[in-house]
Structure formats: C-alpha cells, structure tokens
PDB file of C-alpha atoms in Angstrom:
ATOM      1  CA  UNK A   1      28.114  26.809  -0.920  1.00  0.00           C
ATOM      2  CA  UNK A   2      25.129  26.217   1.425  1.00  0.00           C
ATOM      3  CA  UNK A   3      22.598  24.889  -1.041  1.00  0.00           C
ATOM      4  CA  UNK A   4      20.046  21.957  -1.267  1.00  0.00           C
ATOM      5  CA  UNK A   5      19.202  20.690  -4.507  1.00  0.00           C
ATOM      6  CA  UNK A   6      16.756  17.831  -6.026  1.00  0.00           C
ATOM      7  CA  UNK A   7      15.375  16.549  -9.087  1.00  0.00           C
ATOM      8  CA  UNK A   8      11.960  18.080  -9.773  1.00  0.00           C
ATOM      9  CA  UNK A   9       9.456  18.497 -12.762  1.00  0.00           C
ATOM     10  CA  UNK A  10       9.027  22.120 -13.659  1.00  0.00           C
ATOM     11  CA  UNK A  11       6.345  22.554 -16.151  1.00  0.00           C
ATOM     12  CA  UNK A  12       6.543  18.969 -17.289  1.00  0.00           C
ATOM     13  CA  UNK A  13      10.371  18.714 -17.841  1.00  0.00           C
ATOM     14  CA  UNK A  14      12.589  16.809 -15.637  1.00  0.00           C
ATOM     15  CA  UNK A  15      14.986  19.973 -14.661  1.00  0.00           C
ATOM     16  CA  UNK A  16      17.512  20.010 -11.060  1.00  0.00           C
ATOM     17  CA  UNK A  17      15.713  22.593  -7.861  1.00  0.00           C
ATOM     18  CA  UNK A  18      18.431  24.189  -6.109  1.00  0.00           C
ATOM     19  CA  UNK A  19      17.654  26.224  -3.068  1.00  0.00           C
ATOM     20  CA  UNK A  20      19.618  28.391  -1.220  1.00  0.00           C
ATOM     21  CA  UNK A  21      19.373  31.886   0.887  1.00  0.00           C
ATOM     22  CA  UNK A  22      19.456  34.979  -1.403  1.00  0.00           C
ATOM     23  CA  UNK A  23      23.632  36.096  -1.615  1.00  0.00           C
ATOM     24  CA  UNK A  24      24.555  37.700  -4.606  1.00  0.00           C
ATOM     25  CA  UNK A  25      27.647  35.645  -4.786  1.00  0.00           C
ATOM     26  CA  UNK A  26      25.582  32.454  -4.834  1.00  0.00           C
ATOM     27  CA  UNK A  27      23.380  33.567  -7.415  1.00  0.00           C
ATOM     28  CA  UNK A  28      26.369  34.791  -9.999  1.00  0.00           C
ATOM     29  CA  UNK A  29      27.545  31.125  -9.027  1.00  0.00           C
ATOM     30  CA  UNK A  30      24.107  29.323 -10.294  1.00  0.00           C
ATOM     31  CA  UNK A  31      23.945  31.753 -13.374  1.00  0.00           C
ATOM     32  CA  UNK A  32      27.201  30.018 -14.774  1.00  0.00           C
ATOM     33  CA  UNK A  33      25.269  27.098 -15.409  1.00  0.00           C
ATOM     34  CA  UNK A  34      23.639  26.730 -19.012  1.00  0.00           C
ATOM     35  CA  UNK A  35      20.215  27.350 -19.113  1.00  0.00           C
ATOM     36  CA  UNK A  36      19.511  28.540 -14.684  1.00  0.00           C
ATOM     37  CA  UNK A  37      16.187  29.781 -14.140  1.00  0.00           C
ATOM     38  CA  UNK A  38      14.965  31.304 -11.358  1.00  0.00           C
ATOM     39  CA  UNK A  39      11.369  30.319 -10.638  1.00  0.00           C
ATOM     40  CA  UNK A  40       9.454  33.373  -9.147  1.00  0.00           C
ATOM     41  CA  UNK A  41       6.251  31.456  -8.281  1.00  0.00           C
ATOM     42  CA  UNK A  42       8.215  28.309  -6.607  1.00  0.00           C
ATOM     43  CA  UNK A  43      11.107  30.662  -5.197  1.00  0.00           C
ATOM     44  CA  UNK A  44      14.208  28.125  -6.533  1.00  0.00           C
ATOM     45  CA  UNK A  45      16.734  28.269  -9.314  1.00  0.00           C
ATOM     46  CA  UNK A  46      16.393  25.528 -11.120  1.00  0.00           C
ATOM     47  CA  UNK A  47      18.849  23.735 -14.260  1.00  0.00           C
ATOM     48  CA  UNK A  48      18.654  21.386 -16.707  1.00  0.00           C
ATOM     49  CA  UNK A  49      18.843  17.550 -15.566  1.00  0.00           C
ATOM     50  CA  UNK A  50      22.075  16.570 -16.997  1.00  0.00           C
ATOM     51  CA  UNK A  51      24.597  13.937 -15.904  1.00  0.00           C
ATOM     52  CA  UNK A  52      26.943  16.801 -15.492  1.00  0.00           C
ATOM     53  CA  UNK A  53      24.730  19.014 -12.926  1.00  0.00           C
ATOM     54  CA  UNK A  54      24.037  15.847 -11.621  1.00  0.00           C
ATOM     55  CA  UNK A  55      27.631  15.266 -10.722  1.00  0.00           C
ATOM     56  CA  UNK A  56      27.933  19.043  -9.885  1.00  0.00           C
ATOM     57  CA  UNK A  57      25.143  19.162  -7.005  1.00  0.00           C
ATOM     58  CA  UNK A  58      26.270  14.949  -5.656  1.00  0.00           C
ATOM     59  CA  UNK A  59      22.651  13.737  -7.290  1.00  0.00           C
ATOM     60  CA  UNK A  60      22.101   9.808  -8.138  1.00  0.00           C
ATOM     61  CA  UNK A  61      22.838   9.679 -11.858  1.00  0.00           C
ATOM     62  CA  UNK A  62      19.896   8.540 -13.756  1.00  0.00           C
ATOM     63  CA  UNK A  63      21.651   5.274 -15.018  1.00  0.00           C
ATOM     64  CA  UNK A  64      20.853   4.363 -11.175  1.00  0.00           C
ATOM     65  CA  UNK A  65      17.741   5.395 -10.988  1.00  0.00           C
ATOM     66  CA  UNK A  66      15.884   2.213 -13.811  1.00  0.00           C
ATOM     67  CA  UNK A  67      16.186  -1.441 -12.853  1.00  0.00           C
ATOM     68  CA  UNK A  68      18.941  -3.798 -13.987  1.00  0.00           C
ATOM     69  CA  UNK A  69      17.990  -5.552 -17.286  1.00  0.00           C
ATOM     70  CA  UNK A  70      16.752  -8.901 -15.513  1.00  0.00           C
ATOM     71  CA  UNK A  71      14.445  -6.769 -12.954  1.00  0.00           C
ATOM     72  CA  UNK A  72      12.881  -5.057 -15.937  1.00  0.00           C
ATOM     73  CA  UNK A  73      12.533  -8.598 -17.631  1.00  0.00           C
ATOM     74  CA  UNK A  74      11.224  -9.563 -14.314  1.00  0.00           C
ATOM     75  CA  UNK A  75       9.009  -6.804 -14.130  1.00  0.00           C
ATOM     76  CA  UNK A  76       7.207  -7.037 -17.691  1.00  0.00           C
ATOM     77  CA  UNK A  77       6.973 -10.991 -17.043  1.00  0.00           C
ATOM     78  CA  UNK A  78       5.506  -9.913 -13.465  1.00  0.00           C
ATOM     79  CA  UNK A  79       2.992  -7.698 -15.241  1.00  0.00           C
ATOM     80  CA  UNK A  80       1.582 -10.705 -17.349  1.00  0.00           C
ATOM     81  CA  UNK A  81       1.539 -12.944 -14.777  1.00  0.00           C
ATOM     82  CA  UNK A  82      -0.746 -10.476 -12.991  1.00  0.00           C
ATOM     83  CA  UNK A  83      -2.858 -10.068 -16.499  1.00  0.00           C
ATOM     84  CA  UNK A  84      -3.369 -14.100 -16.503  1.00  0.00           C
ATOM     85  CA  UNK A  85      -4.964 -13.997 -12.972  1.00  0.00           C
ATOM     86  CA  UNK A  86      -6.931 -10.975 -13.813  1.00  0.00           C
ATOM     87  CA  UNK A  87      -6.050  -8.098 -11.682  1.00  0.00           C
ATOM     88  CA  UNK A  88      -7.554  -4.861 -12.563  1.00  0.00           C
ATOM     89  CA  UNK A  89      -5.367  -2.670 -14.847  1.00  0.00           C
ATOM     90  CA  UNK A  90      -4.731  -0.566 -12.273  1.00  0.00           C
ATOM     91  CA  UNK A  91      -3.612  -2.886  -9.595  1.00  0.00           C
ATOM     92  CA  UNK A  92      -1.098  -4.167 -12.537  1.00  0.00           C
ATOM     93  CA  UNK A  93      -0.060  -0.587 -13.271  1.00  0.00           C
ATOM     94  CA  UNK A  94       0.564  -0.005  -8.470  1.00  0.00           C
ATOM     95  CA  UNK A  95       1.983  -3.359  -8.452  1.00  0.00           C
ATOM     96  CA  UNK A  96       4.584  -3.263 -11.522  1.00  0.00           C
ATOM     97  CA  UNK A  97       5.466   0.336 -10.732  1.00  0.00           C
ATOM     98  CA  UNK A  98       5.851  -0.663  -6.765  1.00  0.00           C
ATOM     99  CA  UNK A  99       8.153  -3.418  -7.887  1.00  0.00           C
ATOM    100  CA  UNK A 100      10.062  -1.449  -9.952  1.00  0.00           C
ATOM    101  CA  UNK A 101      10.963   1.274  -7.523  1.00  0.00           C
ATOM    102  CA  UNK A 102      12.167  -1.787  -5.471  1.00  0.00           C
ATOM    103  CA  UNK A 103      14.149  -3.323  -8.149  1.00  0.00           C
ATOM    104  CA  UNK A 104      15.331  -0.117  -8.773  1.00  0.00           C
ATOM    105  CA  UNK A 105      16.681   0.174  -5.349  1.00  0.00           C
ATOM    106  CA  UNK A 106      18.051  -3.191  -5.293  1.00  0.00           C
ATOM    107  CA  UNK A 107      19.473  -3.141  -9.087  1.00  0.00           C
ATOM    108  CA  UNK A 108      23.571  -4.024  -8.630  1.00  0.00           C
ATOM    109  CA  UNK A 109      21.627  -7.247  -7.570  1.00  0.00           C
ATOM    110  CA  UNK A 110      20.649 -10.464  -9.461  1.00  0.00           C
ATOM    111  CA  UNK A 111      17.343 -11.207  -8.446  1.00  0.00           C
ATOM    112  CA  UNK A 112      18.066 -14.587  -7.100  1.00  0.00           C
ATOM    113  CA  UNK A 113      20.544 -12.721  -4.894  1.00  0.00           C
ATOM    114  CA  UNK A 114      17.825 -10.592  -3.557  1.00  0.00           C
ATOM    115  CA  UNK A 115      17.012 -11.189   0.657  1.00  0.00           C
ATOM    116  CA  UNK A 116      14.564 -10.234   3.325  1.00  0.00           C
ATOM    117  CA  UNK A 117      17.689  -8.206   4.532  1.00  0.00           C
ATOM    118  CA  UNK A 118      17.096  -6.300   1.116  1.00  0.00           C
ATOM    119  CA  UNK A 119      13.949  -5.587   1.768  1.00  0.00           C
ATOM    120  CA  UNK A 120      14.092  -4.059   5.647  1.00  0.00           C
ATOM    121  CA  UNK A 121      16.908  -1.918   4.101  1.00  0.00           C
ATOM    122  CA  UNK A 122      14.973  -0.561   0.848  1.00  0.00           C
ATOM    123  CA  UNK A 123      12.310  -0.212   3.602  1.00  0.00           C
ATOM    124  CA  UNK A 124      14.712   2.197   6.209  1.00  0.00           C
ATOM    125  CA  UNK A 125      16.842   3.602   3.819  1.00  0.00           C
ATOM    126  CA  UNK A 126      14.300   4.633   0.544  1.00  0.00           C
ATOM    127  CA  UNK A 127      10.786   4.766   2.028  1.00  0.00           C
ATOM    128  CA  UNK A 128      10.857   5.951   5.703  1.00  0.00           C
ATOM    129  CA  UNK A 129      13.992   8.427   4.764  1.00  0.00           C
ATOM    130  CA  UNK A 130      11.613   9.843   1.739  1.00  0.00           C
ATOM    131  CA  UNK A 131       9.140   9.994   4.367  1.00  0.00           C
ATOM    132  CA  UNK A 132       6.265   7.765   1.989  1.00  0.00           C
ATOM    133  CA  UNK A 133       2.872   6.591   3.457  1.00  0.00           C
ATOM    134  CA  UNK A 134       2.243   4.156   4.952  1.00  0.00           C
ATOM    135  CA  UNK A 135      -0.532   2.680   2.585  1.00  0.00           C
ATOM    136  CA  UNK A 136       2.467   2.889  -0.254  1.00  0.00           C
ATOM    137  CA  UNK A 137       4.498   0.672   1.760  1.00  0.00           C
ATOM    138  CA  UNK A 138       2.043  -1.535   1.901  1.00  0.00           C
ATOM    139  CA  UNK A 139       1.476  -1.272  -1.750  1.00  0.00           C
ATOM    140  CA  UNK A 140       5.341  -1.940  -1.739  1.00  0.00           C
ATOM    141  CA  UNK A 141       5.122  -5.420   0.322  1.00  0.00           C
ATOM    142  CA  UNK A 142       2.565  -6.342  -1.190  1.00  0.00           C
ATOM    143  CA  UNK A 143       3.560  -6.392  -4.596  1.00  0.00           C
ATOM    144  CA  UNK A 144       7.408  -7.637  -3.196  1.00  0.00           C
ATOM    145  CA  UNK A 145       5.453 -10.810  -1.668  1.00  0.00           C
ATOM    146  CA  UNK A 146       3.403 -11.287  -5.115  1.00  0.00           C
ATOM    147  CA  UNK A 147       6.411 -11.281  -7.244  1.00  0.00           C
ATOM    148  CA  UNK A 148       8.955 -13.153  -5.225  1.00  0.00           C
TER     149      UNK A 148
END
C-alpha cells in the first residue's frame, strides 16, 4: 500500500491522517479499521489514534512522544527557576515547552548523560527534518542553554 500517514487534530481530537491516491481497493482496506472517516473538506481518511493504528501505519507510539520522568522533574523545577528570576509567563510557558520537546527527543537519556552531540542531532534529525523556523530553533537553544 502506497500511503502516507501522520498524527493530526481533526476537530480537536488527536485522530491518525492517512493519504493515499483514490483505488477502490485501498479504500475497502482503510474502511476495516474501527471508526475511518473520510474527511471531504481536508481530502484524507483519517482513524482513531490508538497504539494499535499506530503500530499499523510504523508511527512513534505516544509513550515516546513525553519526557522521561527526571526531564519532566527537570522541566517543572526549570519552570520555577524561571518564575524566581521573573520571566514573563509566557517566556516560561516557550521556554518549558521548548525544553520539553528536547527532552522529549532525548528521553532514553539521563540528563547528566545529555551532550552537545545531543543537541546538533535533535537539531538535524527533529527540527530541520520537520522543516521548523528558524526563530523556534532559536527559541530551542535558547531555552537548552538556560536550563543546562
């Protein structure tokens, strides 16, 4: 099967896009699943976001997708720290979120373990693959430097 598929929000709830050209085979295939939708107005068939489809379509599971426990320790503590010198509560709210897509990235690691080598790669392989701005890398370094 020829498809592409992702993790999207459709109306608000976390559900799995999966394009592919029209093929009546293709589309008796996707109506297997429990609960496929076709969505007229975005033009993709679209399923619920279980571990299962995840499996199903090769998507990161979501248990990959959060921090380890110390990084969201790390992350909470980080936020306070950034309260005591008075940042704004939405440079807290960039920063912690920044720092947790990073620790996220990086979270079969112990922070301590964590490198500049880290870093470049969370930089080549996450940001400049997902195509991200610039300015959010920035936002990304900057809050990397902060914390560590």
């Amino acid at each position: 099967m020829n498809y592409k598929a992702k993790t999207i929000l459709h109306k608000g709830v976390s559900r799995i896009a999966v394009f592919f050209e029209k093929n009546a085979t293709l589309i008796g295939r996707i109506k297997t699943f429990e609960d496929a939708r076709w969505s007229a107005s975005n033009k993709y068939w679209h399923l619920p976001d279980t571990e299962a489809n995840r499996l199903h379509f090769k998507l990161p599971l979501a248990h990959t997708l959060v921090p380890n426990a110390e990084g969201i320790a790390s992350i909470e503590t980080f936020k306070r720290y950034l309260l005591s010198k008075r940042y704004s509560p939405n440079t807290i709210n960039t920063y912690s979120d920044a720092l947790k897509s990073f620790l996220t990235f990086c979270n079969t690691k112990a922070i301590k373990d964590i490198t500049n080598e880290d870093v470049i790669a969370y930089n080549n392989d996450y940001l400049l693959k997902h195509k991200f701005s610039s300015s959010y890398q920035n936002q990304i370094v900057n809050s990397i430097k902060l914390f560590f």
